Amino acid sequence: MIDCGEGTQLQLRRSKLKFARLNHVFISHIHGDHCFGLIGMISTFSMLGRTADLHVYAPEALEPVLRLELATFCRGLEFQVVFHAHPGGHALIYEDRSVAVYTIPLSHRVPSTGFLFCEKPVLPHIRRDMVDYLGIPFYAIQSIKEGAGWTTADGRVVPHERLVFPAEAPRRYAYCSDTTYLPRLADYVKGVDLLFHEATFGEDNRARAAETFHSTAKQAAMLARDAGVKRLLIGHYSARYTDERVLLDEAREMFPETQLAEEGMVLPI
Amino acid sequence: MIDCGEGTQLQLRRSKLKFARLNHVFISHIHGDHCFGLIGMISTFSMLGRTADLHVYAPEALEPVLRLELATFCRGLEFQVVFHAHPGGHALIYEDRSVAVYTIPLSHRVPSTGFLFCEKPVLPHIRRDMVDYLGIPFYAIQSIKEGAGWTTADGRVVPHERLVFPAEAPRRYAYCSDTTYLPRLADYVKGVDLLFHEATFGEDNRARAAETFHSTAKQAAMLARDAGVKRLLIGHYSARYTDERVLLDEAREMFPETQLAEEGMVLPI
């Protein structure tokens, strides 16, 4: 989960996602719309009998208040809330066998951090037709997926490349909110499959965006274009925009592959 | 405002009530569904430019966490959050010229307090027909409302009672949640115009109600009956009841003037 504003537990319930599958929460910065839902979600997990640790990656300023909230509201919690303070800069903060997560340094009124989720490369898929044709035994398949070829009974060597279909390219997702427009972010998010970037304002409020350390839709699109990302998702709109299509139009002029984030949206990558 | 669970600021916005008119928040106990919305609401008030003090009446255990939340999330707040720890027992905790608020000692898993809101008696209404008939001047009206009679130019004394309509009886509202069933609460809420009492469970879960220090709908109704209240409003239902009419039926059997509390309900007293 990335960020956890007030009411997140309700949205999570509406999403039908299994609560138990959530083990890592990444908090970008300590403004309320990004973290006030954490204590309520943790309380609810506790009431539902959770026992698995929950890892929270957040600015260090959040730790004392979260600790006191837990001590005050969640006595006898049967799982650990493991707090990981952001190390600053562009750093690896989480890794397992399928994904690595890096911080992206942003610039906002308080310390703010974006996140880059990098799927790890997966092995190529074995070609079933070749397995059948050559009579390759089951025990040999893993080593072929890992790069080996196959030598037939009559000594003919079939190279690895003929035995597999290439794996899908590892997917990458970047999340950048809240932040002023930072052209240098292009280095961190270069070529990602999906970039979420805040677009609090339109060009009509470009000065206000700079003053409040937010971005305009057009600036988000400039970043997407300069980083050569595949798709851009904009969100975090100011309440003054009752119709966000003006933001979408401004972004698409610069970067056509832009979409508006919506409540409850599911976006396959 | 009585209690402030997560998402209260959203409900407050939907209610169309003016945020600036809210100056006093009464928190019954420090379970999340009764207080997790406080920091978000205060943050939003701050962003909207509030300058008037906000008074919070709550169990003393809430103060350190609220103070740290304010220091962490609401730097430069332009209004005071004035914290009033519950004194315990049945005590006057707020008073102005139109209302007095008393605590009601409840019994829950953590210290929990109900609230009794007592409207102050208002002066009777002057009878315009008598004012016109007797030619009573404007300057005399306030003293008549306060109890005086009127002496006509020819010395005839018209008694106070003939010059006024009696005022409406002062209204009283009691809020009791969360609490185990406490028959002694009848003394505190005797004859109130409206009693809100929690009814977390039905009779099918009477044992569970006792274990968790909650009440059943029937118990709420027994209290309403024993206290001779005018109307009972039940709420705080366990999520296991998808249709709360079973709770309503059980309560009405004991106390017919019962209603189910609903999200966003407006109930004139």
CSV table of C-alpha atoms in Angstrom, one decimal, chain A residues 44-260:
chain,number,residue,atom,x,y,z
A,44,THR,CA,-9.0,-2.9,12.6
A,45,PHE,CA,-6.3,-5.4,11.7
A,46,SER,CA,-5.9,-6.0,15.4
A,47,MET,CA,-9.6,-6.6,15.9
A,48,LEU,CA,-9.7,-9.0,13.0
A,49,GLY,CA,-7.1,-11.1,14.8
A,50,ARG,CA,-4.0,-10.3,12.6
A,51,THR,CA,-0.8,-11.9,13.8
A,52,ALA,CA,1.6,-11.2,10.9
A,53,ASP,CA,4.0,-8.2,11.2
A,54,LEU,CA,3.1,-5.1,9.4
A,55,HIS,CA,6.0,-3.1,7.9
A,56,VAL,CA,5.7,0.7,7.7
A,57,TYR,CA,8.2,2.7,5.6
A,58,ALA,CA,7.8,6.3,6.4
A,59,PRO,CA,9.6,9.6,7.3
A,60,GLU,CA,11.2,9.3,10.7
A,61,ALA,CA,9.0,12.0,12.1
A,62,LEU,CA,6.0,9.6,11.9
A,63,GLU,CA,7.6,7.0,14.3
A,64,PRO,CA,7.1,8.7,17.7
A,65,VAL,CA,3.5,9.6,17.0
A,66,LEU,CA,2.7,6.2,15.6
A,67,ARG,CA,4.3,4.5,18.6
A,68,LEU,CA,2.3,6.7,21.0
A,69,GLU,CA,-0.9,6.0,19.1
A,70,LEU,CA,-0.2,2.3,19.2
A,71,ALA,CA,0.5,2.4,23.0
A,72,THR,CA,-2.7,4.5,23.6
A,73,PHE,CA,-5.1,2.8,21.3
A,74,CYS,CA,-3.8,-0.7,20.5
A,75,ARG,CA,-2.7,-2.3,23.7
A,76,GLY,CA,-2.1,-6.0,23.5
A,77,LEU,CA,-1.5,-5.8,19.7
A,78,GLU,CA,-0.8,-9.4,18.6
A,79,PHE,CA,1.5,-8.4,15.7
A,80,GLN,CA,4.5,-6.1,15.4
A,81,VAL,CA,4.4,-2.8,13.6
A,82,VAL,CA,7.9,-2.7,12.2
A,83,PHE,CA,8.9,0.9,11.4
A,84,HIS,CA,11.5,1.7,8.7
A,85,ALA,CA,12.5,5.3,8.5
A,86,HIS,CA,13.3,6.5,5.0
A,87,PRO,CA,17.0,6.6,4.6
A,88,GLY,CA,16.9,9.7,2.3
A,89,GLY,CA,18.0,10.0,-1.3
A,90,HIS,CA,17.5,7.2,-3.8
A,91,ALA,CA,17.8,4.0,-1.8
A,92,LEU,CA,16.7,0.4,-1.8
A,93,ILE,CA,14.2,0.1,1.1
A,94,TYR,CA,12.6,-3.2,0.4
A,95,GLU,CA,13.4,-6.4,-1.5
A,96,ASP,CA,12.0,-9.8,-1.9
A,97,ARG,CA,12.4,-12.5,-4.6
A,98,SER,CA,9.9,-10.7,-6.9
A,99,VAL,CA,10.2,-7.0,-6.3
A,100,ALA,CA,12.6,-4.3,-5.2
A,101,VAL,CA,11.4,-0.9,-3.9
A,102,TYR,CA,13.5,2.3,-4.0
A,103,THR,CA,12.8,5.7,-2.6
A,104,ILE,CA,12.7,8.7,-4.9
A,105,PRO,CA,13.7,12.1,-3.3
A,106,LEU,CA,10.9,14.6,-3.9
A,107,SER,CA,10.5,18.2,-2.8
A,108,HIS,CA,7.5,19.3,-0.8
A,109,ARG,CA,6.8,21.5,2.2
A,110,VAL,CA,7.8,18.6,4.5
A,111,PRO,CA,10.2,15.8,3.6
A,112,SER,CA,8.5,13.8,0.9
A,113,THR,CA,9.5,10.6,-0.8
A,114,GLY,CA,8.4,8.9,-4.0
A,115,PHE,CA,8.7,5.1,-4.6
A,116,LEU,CA,9.9,3.1,-7.5
A,117,PHE,CA,8.7,-0.5,-7.6
A,118,CYS,CA,10.9,-2.8,-9.8
A,119,GLU,CA,9.8,-6.2,-10.6
A,120,LYS,CA,12.7,-8.7,-10.7
A,121,PRO,CA,13.4,-10.4,-14.0
A,122,VAL,CA,11.7,-13.7,-14.3
A,123,LEU,CA,13.0,-16.9,-16.1
A,124,PRO,CA,11.9,-17.5,-19.6
A,125,HIS,CA,9.0,-19.8,-20.3
A,126,ILE,CA,9.8,-23.3,-21.5
A,127,ARG,CA,8.5,-24.3,-25.0
A,128,ARG,CA,6.2,-27.2,-24.4
A,129,ASP,CA,6.3,-28.1,-28.1
A,130,MET,CA,10.1,-28.5,-27.9
A,131,VAL,CA,9.9,-30.5,-24.6
A,132,ASP,CA,7.5,-32.9,-26.2
A,133,TYR,CA,9.4,-33.1,-29.6
A,134,LEU,CA,12.8,-33.7,-27.9
A,135,GLY,CA,11.5,-35.8,-25.1
A,136,ILE,CA,13.2,-33.6,-22.5
A,137,PRO,CA,12.6,-35.0,-19.0
A,138,PHE,CA,11.0,-33.0,-16.2
A,139,TYR,CA,14.2,-32.8,-14.1
A,140,ALA,CA,16.0,-30.9,-16.9
A,141,ILE,CA,13.5,-28.1,-17.3
A,142,GLN,CA,14.6,-25.8,-14.5
A,143,SER,CA,18.2,-25.7,-15.7
A,144,ILE,CA,17.0,-25.0,-19.3
A,145,LYS,CA,14.9,-22.1,-17.9
A,146,GLU,CA,18.0,-20.8,-16.2
A,147,GLY,CA,20.0,-20.8,-19.4
A,148,ALA,CA,21.1,-24.3,-20.3
A,149,GLY,CA,20.7,-25.9,-23.7
A,150,TRP,CA,19.8,-29.6,-24.3
A,151,THR,CA,21.9,-32.4,-25.8
A,152,THR,CA,19.9,-35.1,-27.6
A,153,ALA,CA,20.6,-38.8,-27.3
A,154,ASP,CA,22.5,-38.7,-30.7
A,155,GLY,CA,24.7,-35.8,-29.4
A,156,ARG,CA,23.0,-32.9,-31.2
A,157,VAL,CA,23.0,-29.7,-29.1
A,158,VAL,CA,19.8,-27.6,-29.1
A,159,PRO,CA,20.6,-24.1,-27.9
A,160,HIS,CA,18.8,-22.6,-25.0
A,161,GLU,CA,17.2,-19.9,-27.2
A,162,ARG,CA,15.3,-22.6,-29.2
A,163,LEU,CA,13.9,-24.2,-26.1
A,164,VAL,CA,12.2,-21.1,-24.4
A,165,PHE,CA,10.0,-18.1,-25.1
A,166,PRO,CA,11.5,-15.0,-23.6
A,167,ALA,CA,9.9,-13.9,-20.3
A,168,GLU,CA,7.9,-10.7,-20.1
A,169,ALA,CA,10.1,-7.7,-19.4
A,170,PRO,CA,10.1,-6.9,-15.6
A,171,ARG,CA,7.5,-4.2,-14.9
A,172,ARG,CA,8.3,-0.9,-13.1
A,173,TYR,CA,5.9,1.5,-11.4
A,174,ALA,CA,6.8,4.9,-10.0
A,175,TYR,CA,4.8,6.9,-7.5
A,176,CYS,CA,5.6,10.6,-7.1
A,177,SER,CA,3.3,12.6,-4.7
A,178,ASP,CA,3.5,15.2,-3.2
A,179,THR,CA,6.1,17.2,-5.0
A,180,THR,CA,6.9,20.4,-6.8
A,181,TYR,CA,7.9,19.8,-10.4
A,182,LEU,CA,11.4,18.3,-10.5
A,183,PRO,CA,12.8,17.7,-13.9
A,184,ARG,CA,15.6,15.6,-12.4
A,185,LEU,CA,13.0,13.0,-11.4
A,186,ALA,CA,13.3,11.8,-15.1
A,187,ASP,CA,16.5,10.0,-14.2
A,188,TYR,CA,14.8,8.0,-11.5
A,189,VAL,CA,11.7,7.0,-13.4
A,190,LYS,CA,13.2,6.6,-16.9
A,191,GLY,CA,11.1,4.3,-19.0
A,192,VAL,CA,8.8,3.0,-16.3
A,193,ASP,CA,5.6,1.2,-17.4
A,194,LEU,CA,3.5,3.4,-15.3
A,195,LEU,CA,4.2,6.7,-13.6
A,196,PHE,CA,1.8,8.1,-11.0
A,197,HIS,CA,2.5,11.8,-10.6
A,198,GLU,CA,0.5,14.3,-8.7
A,199,ALA,CA,-1.2,17.0,-10.7
A,200,THR,CA,-2.8,19.1,-7.9
A,201,PHE,CA,-3.3,22.1,-10.2
A,202,GLY,CA,-3.8,23.2,-13.8
A,203,GLU,CA,-1.9,25.8,-15.7
A,204,ASP,CA,-4.4,28.4,-14.4
A,205,ASN,CA,-2.7,27.9,-10.9
A,206,ARG,CA,0.9,27.4,-12.0
A,207,ALA,CA,2.2,30.0,-9.5
A,208,ARG,CA,0.1,28.5,-6.7
A,209,ALA,CA,1.5,25.1,-7.5
A,210,ALA,CA,5.1,26.4,-7.1
A,211,GLU,CA,4.2,28.2,-3.8
A,212,THR,CA,2.6,25.1,-2.3
A,213,PHE,CA,5.3,22.7,-3.6
A,214,HIS,CA,2.8,21.0,-5.9
A,215,SER,CA,2.8,20.3,-9.6
A,216,THR,CA,0.5,21.1,-12.5
A,217,ALA,CA,-0.9,18.4,-14.9
A,218,LYS,CA,1.3,19.8,-17.6
A,219,GLN,CA,4.4,19.6,-15.5
A,220,ALA,CA,3.6,15.9,-14.7
A,221,ALA,CA,3.3,15.3,-18.4
A,222,MET,CA,6.6,17.0,-19.1
A,223,LEU,CA,8.3,14.7,-16.7
A,224,ALA,CA,6.6,11.7,-18.3
A,225,ARG,CA,7.7,12.8,-21.7
A,226,ASP,CA,11.3,13.6,-20.6
A,227,ALA,CA,11.5,10.2,-18.8
A,228,GLY,CA,10.1,8.3,-21.7
A,229,VAL,CA,7.6,6.5,-19.5
A,230,LYS,CA,5.0,4.2,-21.1
A,231,ARG,CA,2.0,5.6,-19.3
A,232,LEU,CA,1.2,8.5,-17.0
A,233,LEU,CA,-1.5,8.5,-14.3
A,234,ILE,CA,-2.2,11.8,-12.7
A,235,GLY,CA,-4.1,12.4,-9.5
A,236,HIS,CA,-4.2,14.3,-6.2
A,237,TYR,CA,-6.3,17.0,-7.7
A,238,SER,CA,-7.1,20.2,-5.8
A,239,ALA,CA,-10.8,20.3,-4.7
A,240,ARG,CA,-11.2,23.5,-6.8
A,241,TYR,CA,-11.4,21.4,-10.0
A,242,THR,CA,-14.9,20.0,-10.1
A,243,ASP,CA,-14.1,18.6,-13.6
A,244,GLU,CA,-10.6,17.2,-13.9
A,245,ARG,CA,-10.8,16.9,-17.6
A,246,VAL,CA,-9.2,20.3,-17.9
A,247,LEU,CA,-6.2,18.7,-16.2
A,248,LEU,CA,-6.3,15.7,-18.4
A,249,ASP,CA,-6.4,17.9,-21.5
A,250,GLU,CA,-3.4,19.9,-20.4
A,251,ALA,CA,-1.4,16.8,-19.7
A,252,ARG,CA,-2.3,15.0,-22.9
A,253,GLU,CA,-1.2,17.9,-25.0
A,254,MET,CA,2.3,17.2,-23.7
A,255,PHE,CA,2.0,13.5,-23.2
A,256,PRO,CA,-0.9,11.6,-24.9
A,257,GLU,CA,-0.7,8.4,-22.8
A,258,THR,CA,-2.1,10.1,-19.7
A,259,GLN,CA,-5.0,9.0,-17.6
A,260,LEU,CA,-6.9,10.5,-14.7
